[in-house]
PDB file of C-alpha atoms in Angstrom:
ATOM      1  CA  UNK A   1       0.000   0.000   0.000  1.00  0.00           C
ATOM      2  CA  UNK A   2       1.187   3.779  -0.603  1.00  0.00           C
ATOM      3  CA  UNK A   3       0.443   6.877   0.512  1.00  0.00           C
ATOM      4  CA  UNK A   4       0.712   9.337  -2.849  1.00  0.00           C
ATOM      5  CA  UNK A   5       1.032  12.885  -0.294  1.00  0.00           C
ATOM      6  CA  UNK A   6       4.989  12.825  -1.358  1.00  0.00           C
ATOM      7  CA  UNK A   7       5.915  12.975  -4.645  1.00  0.00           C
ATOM      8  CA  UNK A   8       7.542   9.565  -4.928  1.00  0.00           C
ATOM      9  CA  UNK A   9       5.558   6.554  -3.411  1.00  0.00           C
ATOM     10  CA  UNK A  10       7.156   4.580  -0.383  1.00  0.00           C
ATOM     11  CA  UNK A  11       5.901   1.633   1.452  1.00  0.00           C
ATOM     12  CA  UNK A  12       3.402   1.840   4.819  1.00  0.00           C
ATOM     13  CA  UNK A  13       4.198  -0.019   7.536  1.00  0.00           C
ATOM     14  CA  UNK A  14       1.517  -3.061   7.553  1.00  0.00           C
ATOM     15  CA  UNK A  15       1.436  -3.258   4.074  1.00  0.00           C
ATOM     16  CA  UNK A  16      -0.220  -6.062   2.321  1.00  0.00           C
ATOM     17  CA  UNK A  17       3.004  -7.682   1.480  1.00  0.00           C
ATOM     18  CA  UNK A  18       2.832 -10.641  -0.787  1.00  0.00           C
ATOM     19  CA  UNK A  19      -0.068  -9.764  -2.839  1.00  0.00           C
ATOM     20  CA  UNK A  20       2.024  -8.642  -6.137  1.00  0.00           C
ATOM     21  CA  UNK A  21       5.146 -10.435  -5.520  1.00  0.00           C
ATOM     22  CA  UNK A  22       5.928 -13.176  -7.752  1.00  0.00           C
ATOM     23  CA  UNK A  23       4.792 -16.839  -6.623  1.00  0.00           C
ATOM     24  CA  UNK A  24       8.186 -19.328  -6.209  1.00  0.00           C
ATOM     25  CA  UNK A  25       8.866 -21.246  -9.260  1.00  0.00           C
ATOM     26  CA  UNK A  26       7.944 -24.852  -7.298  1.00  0.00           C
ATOM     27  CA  UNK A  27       4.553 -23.837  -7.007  1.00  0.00           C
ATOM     28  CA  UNK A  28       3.178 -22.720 -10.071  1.00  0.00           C
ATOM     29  CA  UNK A  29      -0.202 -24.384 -10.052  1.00  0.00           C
ATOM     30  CA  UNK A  30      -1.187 -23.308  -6.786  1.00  0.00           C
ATOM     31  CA  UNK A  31      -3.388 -20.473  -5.992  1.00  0.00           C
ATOM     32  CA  UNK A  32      -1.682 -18.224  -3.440  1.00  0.00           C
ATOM     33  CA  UNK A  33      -4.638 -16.260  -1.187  1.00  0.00           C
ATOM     34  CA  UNK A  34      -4.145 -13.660   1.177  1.00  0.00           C
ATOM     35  CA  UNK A  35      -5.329 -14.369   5.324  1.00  0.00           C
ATOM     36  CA  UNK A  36      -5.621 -11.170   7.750  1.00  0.00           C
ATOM     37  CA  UNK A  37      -3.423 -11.452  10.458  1.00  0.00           C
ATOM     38  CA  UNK A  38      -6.130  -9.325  12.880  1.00  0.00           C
ATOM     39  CA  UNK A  39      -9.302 -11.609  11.893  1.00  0.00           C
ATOM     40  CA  UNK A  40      -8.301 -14.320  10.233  1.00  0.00           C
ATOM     41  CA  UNK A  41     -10.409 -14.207   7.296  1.00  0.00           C
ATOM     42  CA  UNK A  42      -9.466 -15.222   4.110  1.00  0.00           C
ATOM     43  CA  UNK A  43      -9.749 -13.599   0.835  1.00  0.00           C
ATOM     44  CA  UNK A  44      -8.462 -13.924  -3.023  1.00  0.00           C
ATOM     45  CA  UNK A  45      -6.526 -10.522  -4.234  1.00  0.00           C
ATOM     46  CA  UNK A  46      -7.205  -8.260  -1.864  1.00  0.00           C
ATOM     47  CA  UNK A  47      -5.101  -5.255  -0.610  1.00  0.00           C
ATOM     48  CA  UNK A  48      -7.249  -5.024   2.200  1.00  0.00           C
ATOM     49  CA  UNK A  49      -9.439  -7.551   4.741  1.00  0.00           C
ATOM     50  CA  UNK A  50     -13.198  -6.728   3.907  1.00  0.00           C
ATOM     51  CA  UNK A  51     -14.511  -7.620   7.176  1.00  0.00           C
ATOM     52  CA  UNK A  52     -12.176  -5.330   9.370  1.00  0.00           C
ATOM     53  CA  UNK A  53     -10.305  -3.470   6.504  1.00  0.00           C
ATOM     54  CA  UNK A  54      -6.774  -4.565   8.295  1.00  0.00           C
ATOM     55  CA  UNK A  55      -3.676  -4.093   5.748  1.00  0.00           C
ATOM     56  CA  UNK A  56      -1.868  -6.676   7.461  1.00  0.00           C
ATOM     57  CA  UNK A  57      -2.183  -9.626   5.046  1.00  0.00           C
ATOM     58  CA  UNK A  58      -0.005 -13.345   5.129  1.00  0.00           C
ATOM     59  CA  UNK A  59       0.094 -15.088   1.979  1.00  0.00           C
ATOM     60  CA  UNK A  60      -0.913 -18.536   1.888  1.00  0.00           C
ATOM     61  CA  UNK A  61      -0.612 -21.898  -0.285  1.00  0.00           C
ATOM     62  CA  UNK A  62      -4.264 -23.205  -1.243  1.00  0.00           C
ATOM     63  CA  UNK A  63      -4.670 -26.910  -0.697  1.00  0.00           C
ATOM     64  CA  UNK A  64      -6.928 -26.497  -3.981  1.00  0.00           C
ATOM     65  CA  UNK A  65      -9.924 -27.968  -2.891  1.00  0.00           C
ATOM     66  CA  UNK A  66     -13.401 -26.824  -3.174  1.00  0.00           C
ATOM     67  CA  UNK A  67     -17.013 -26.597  -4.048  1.00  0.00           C
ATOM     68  CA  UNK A  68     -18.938 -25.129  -6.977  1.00  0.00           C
ATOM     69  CA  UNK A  69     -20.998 -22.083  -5.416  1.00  0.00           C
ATOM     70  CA  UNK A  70     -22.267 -20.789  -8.976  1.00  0.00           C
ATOM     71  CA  UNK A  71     -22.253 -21.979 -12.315  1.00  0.00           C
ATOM     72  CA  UNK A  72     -23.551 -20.452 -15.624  1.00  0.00           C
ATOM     73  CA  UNK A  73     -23.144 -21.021 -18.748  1.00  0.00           C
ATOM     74  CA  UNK A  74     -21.765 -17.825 -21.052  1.00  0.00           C
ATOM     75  CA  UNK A  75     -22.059 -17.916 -24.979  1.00  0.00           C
ATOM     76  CA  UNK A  76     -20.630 -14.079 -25.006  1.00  0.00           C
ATOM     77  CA  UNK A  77     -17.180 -13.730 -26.793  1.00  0.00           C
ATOM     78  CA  UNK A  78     -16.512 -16.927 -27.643  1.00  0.00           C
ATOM     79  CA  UNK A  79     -16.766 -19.299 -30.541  1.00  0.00           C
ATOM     80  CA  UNK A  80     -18.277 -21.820 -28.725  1.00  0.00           C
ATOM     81  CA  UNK A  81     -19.870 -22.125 -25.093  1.00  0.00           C
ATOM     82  CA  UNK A  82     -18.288 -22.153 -22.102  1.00  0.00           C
ATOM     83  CA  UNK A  83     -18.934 -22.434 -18.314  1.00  0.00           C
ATOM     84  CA  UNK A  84     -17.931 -19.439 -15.425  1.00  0.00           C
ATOM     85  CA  UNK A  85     -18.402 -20.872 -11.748  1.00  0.00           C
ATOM     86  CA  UNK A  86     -17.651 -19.240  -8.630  1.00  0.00           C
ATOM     87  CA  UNK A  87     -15.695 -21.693  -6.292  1.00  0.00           C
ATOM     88  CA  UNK A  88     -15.550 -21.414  -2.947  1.00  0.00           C
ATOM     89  CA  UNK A  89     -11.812 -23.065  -1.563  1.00  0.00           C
ATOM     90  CA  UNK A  90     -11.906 -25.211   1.701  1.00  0.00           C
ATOM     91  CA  UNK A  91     -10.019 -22.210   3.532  1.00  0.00           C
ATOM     92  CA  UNK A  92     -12.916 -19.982   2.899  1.00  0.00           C
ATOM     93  CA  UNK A  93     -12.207 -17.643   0.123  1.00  0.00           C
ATOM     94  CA  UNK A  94     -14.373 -17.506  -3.192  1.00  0.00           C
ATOM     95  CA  UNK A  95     -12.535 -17.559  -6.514  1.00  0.00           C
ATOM     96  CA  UNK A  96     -13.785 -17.387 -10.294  1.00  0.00           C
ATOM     97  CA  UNK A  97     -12.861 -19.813 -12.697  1.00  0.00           C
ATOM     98  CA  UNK A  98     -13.782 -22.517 -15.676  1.00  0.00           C
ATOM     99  CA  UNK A  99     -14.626 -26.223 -14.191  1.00  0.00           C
ATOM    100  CA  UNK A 100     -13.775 -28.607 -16.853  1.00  0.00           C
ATOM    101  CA  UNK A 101     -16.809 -30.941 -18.301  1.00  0.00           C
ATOM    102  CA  UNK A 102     -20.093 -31.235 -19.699  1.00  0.00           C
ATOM    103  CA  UNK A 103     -22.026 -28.062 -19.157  1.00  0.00           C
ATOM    104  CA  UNK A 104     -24.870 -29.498 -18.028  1.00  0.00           C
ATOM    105  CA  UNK A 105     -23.274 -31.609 -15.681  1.00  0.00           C
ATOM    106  CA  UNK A 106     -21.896 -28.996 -13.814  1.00  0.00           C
ATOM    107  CA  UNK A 107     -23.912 -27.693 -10.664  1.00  0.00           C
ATOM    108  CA  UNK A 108     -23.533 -26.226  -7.132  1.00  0.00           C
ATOM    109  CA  UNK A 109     -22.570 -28.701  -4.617  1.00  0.00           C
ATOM    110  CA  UNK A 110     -20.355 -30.262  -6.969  1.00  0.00           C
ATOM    111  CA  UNK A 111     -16.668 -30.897  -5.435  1.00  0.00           C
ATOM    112  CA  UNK A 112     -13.983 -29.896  -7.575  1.00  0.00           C
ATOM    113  CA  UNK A 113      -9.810 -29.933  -7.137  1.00  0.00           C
ATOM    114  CA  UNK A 114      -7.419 -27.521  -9.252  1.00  0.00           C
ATOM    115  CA  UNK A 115      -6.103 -28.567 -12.611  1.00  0.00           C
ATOM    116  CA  UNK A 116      -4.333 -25.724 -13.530  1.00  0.00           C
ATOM    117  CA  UNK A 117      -3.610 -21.632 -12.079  1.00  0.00           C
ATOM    118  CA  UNK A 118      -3.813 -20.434 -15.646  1.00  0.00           C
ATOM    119  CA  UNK A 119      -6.325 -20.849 -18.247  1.00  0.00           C
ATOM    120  CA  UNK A 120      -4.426 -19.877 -21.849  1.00  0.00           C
ATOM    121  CA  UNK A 121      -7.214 -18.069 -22.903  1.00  0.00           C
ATOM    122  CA  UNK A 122      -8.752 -15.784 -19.908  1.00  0.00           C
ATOM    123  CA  UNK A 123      -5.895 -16.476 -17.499  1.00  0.00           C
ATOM    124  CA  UNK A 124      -8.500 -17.582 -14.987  1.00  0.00           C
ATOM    125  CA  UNK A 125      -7.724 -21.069 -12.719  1.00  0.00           C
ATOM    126  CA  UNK A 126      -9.224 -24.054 -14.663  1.00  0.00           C
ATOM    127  CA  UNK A 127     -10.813 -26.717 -12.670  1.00  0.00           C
ATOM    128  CA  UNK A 128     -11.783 -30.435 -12.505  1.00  0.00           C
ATOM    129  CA  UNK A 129     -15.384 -32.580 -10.903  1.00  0.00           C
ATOM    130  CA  UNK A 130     -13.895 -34.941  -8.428  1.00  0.00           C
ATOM    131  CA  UNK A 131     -17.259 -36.765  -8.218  1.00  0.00           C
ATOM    132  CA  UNK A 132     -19.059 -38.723 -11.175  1.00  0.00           C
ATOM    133  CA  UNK A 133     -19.079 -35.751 -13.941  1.00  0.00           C
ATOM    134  CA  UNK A 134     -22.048 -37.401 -15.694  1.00  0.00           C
ATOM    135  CA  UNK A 135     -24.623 -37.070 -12.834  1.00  0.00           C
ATOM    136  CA  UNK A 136     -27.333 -34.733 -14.571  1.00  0.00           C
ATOM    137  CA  UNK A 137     -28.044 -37.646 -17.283  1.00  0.00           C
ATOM    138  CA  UNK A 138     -29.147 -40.065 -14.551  1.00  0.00           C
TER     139      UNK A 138
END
């Protein structure tokens, strides 16, 4: 975070440190999130903690684990149709992203587990089910 009173920019004590810096090379598909040292929530590129608006954020590994919360299916854009679902990770923060599968077999509820950070396309994480993919035709 910087203040911008002075004519050149200089770091605040409590800054959210972490946030921009580069991830290590050994964990490329991971998704990094940031956890607020005064509350303890956690929350997916933030600069500051929306529930007490602290600045002092640790930067954490993602096991990368979770549950669809949202899915829909978008035609906008693209040549053909794809899926956008809100996940919500097992350490509590919500992150967008493309779940890999039938589109009609995707719905909330459904676990899913990280298959990649970066989508080639949108840059968004990509996704796979971890349960039986073909539940909506039975």
């Amino acid at each position: 975070m910087y203040h911008h009173e002075v004519s050149a920019p200089y770091a605040v004590a409590g800054s959210a440190t972490g946030v921009l810096d580069p991830a290590p090379a050994d964990s490329r598909d991971a998704i990094h999130f940031q956890r607020c040292t005064w509350c303890g929530t956690a929350m997916y590129h933030r600069l500051l903690c929306p529930v007490c608006q602290g600045s002092e954020l640790r930067t954490e590994r993602s096991e990368g684990i979770g549950t669809v919360r949202h899915s829909t299916v978008v035609h906008r854009n693209t040549p053909a149709a794809r899926n956008v679902s809100l996940i919500e990770m097992a350490e509590g923060f919500v992150v967008r992203g493309r779940v890999m599968g039938p589109l009609v077999g995707i719905h909330s509820g459904d676990r899913v587990r990280l298959s990649t950070t970066k989508d080639p396309v949108r840059g968004e994480p990509v996704f796979q089910l971890v349960d039986e993919p073909y539940r909506a035709w039975t």
